[in-house]
């Protein structure tokens, strides 16, 4: 059985795994966006408890929120404190 299901107007409904693969983002990132209310709402799928999102809505979101590289944590020495936390290094 295929993961993709056609929806109205040829706009596919994507699972979380498909969004991860197609757009190159992690589950954690998607859940963070959802928790903040930034990510599009999933589409109701009768007879299923799996969440699915309209591909066009996710693509639009990704265009408006391009991926950014996170801060590198491998450059800090193990005992180095965070800036402004009041601790000495």
mmCIF file of C-alpha atoms in Angstrom:
data_model
loop_
_atom_site.group_PDB
_atom_site.id
_atom_site.type_symbol
_atom_site.label_atom_id
_atom_site.label_comp_id
_atom_site.label_asym_id
_atom_site.label_seq_id
_atom_site.Cartn_x
_atom_site.Cartn_y
_atom_site.Cartn_z
ATOM 1 C CA UNK A 1 0.000 0.000 0.000
ATOM 2 C CA UNK A 2 1.364 3.409 -0.936
ATOM 3 C CA UNK A 3 2.101 6.094 1.687
ATOM 4 C CA UNK A 4 0.681 8.853 -0.536
ATOM 5 C CA UNK A 5 -3.020 9.279 -1.020
ATOM 6 C CA UNK A 6 -4.418 11.588 -3.656
ATOM 7 C CA UNK A 7 -6.573 14.418 -2.367
ATOM 8 C CA UNK A 8 -8.796 17.056 -3.936
ATOM 9 C CA UNK A 9 -7.334 18.698 -7.003
ATOM 10 C CA UNK A 10 -4.339 16.354 -7.259
ATOM 11 C CA UNK A 11 -2.748 17.828 -4.106
ATOM 12 C CA UNK A 12 -1.222 14.853 -2.264
ATOM 13 C CA UNK A 13 -1.513 14.305 1.456
ATOM 14 C CA UNK A 14 1.871 13.627 3.017
ATOM 15 C CA UNK A 15 2.756 11.698 6.157
ATOM 16 C CA UNK A 16 5.347 12.967 8.614
ATOM 17 C CA UNK A 17 7.901 10.513 7.165
ATOM 18 C CA UNK A 18 7.267 11.820 3.647
ATOM 19 C CA UNK A 19 7.648 15.439 4.777
ATOM 20 C CA UNK A 20 10.960 14.551 6.434
ATOM 21 C CA UNK A 21 12.224 12.864 3.283
ATOM 22 C CA UNK A 22 10.924 15.371 0.735
ATOM 23 C CA UNK A 23 11.901 18.557 2.568
ATOM 24 C CA UNK A 24 14.942 17.350 4.539
ATOM 25 C CA UNK A 25 13.783 18.305 8.024
ATOM 26 C CA UNK A 26 13.702 16.244 11.212
ATOM 27 C CA UNK A 27 10.712 15.019 13.197
ATOM 28 C CA UNK A 28 11.860 17.175 16.094
ATOM 29 C CA UNK A 29 11.870 20.293 13.922
ATOM 30 C CA UNK A 30 8.379 19.582 12.597
ATOM 31 C CA UNK A 31 7.055 18.943 16.107
ATOM 32 C CA UNK A 32 8.652 22.189 17.290
ATOM 33 C CA UNK A 33 6.941 24.135 14.518
ATOM 34 C CA UNK A 34 3.634 22.467 15.371
ATOM 35 C CA UNK A 35 4.033 23.227 19.089
ATOM 36 C CA UNK A 36 4.578 26.919 18.281
ATOM 37 C CA UNK A 37 1.581 26.905 15.945
ATOM 38 C CA UNK A 38 3.717 27.786 12.917
ATOM 39 C CA UNK A 39 3.247 24.628 10.832
ATOM 40 C CA UNK A 40 0.108 24.043 8.729
ATOM 41 C CA UNK A 41 -2.663 22.056 10.385
ATOM 42 C CA UNK A 42 -3.020 18.434 9.311
ATOM 43 C CA UNK A 43 -5.928 17.481 7.088
ATOM 44 C CA UNK A 44 -8.656 15.292 8.571
ATOM 45 C CA UNK A 45 -8.474 11.809 7.082
ATOM 46 C CA UNK A 46 -11.686 9.827 7.655
ATOM 47 C CA UNK A 47 -11.060 6.365 9.069
ATOM 48 C CA UNK A 48 -7.420 7.035 9.975
ATOM 49 C CA UNK A 49 -5.610 8.308 13.049
ATOM 50 C CA UNK A 50 -2.428 9.104 11.071
ATOM 51 C CA UNK A 51 -1.740 12.769 10.553
ATOM 52 C CA UNK A 52 -1.327 13.933 6.966
ATOM 53 C CA UNK A 53 -0.625 17.355 5.550
ATOM 54 C CA UNK A 54 -1.506 18.856 2.211
ATOM 55 C CA UNK A 55 1.673 18.977 0.114
ATOM 56 C CA UNK A 56 0.960 22.488 -1.194
ATOM 57 C CA UNK A 57 0.553 23.877 2.347
ATOM 58 C CA UNK A 58 3.831 22.295 3.496
ATOM 59 C CA UNK A 59 5.667 23.501 0.367
ATOM 60 C CA UNK A 60 4.336 27.041 0.923
ATOM 61 C CA UNK A 61 5.435 26.906 4.585
ATOM 62 C CA UNK A 62 8.918 25.698 3.602
ATOM 63 C CA UNK A 63 9.274 28.473 0.989
ATOM 64 C CA UNK A 64 8.370 31.085 3.604
ATOM 65 C CA UNK A 65 10.606 29.497 6.281
ATOM 66 C CA UNK A 66 13.873 28.433 4.648
ATOM 67 C CA UNK A 67 16.112 26.047 6.568
ATOM 68 C CA UNK A 68 18.855 27.703 8.606
ATOM 69 C CA UNK A 69 21.970 26.101 9.910
ATOM 70 C CA UNK A 70 22.044 25.762 13.693
ATOM 71 C CA UNK A 71 24.828 26.910 15.988
ATOM 72 C CA UNK A 72 27.885 24.669 16.027
ATOM 73 C CA UNK A 73 28.387 23.149 19.450
ATOM 74 C CA UNK A 74 31.520 21.206 18.545
ATOM 75 C CA UNK A 75 33.716 24.317 18.666
ATOM 76 C CA UNK A 76 33.321 24.984 22.401
ATOM 77 C CA UNK A 77 35.656 23.395 24.884
ATOM 78 C CA UNK A 78 33.980 21.056 27.424
ATOM 79 C CA UNK A 79 34.327 23.448 30.399
ATOM 80 C CA UNK A 80 33.352 26.600 28.541
ATOM 81 C CA UNK A 81 30.327 28.334 30.042
ATOM 82 C CA UNK A 82 27.531 29.974 28.145
ATOM 83 C CA UNK A 83 27.889 33.692 27.643
ATOM 84 C CA UNK A 84 26.124 35.733 30.286
ATOM 85 C CA UNK A 85 25.215 32.882 32.652
ATOM 86 C CA UNK A 86 27.268 34.325 35.531
ATOM 87 C CA UNK A 87 29.660 31.379 35.795
ATOM 88 C CA UNK A 88 33.374 31.600 35.197
ATOM 89 C CA UNK A 89 35.117 29.359 32.700
#
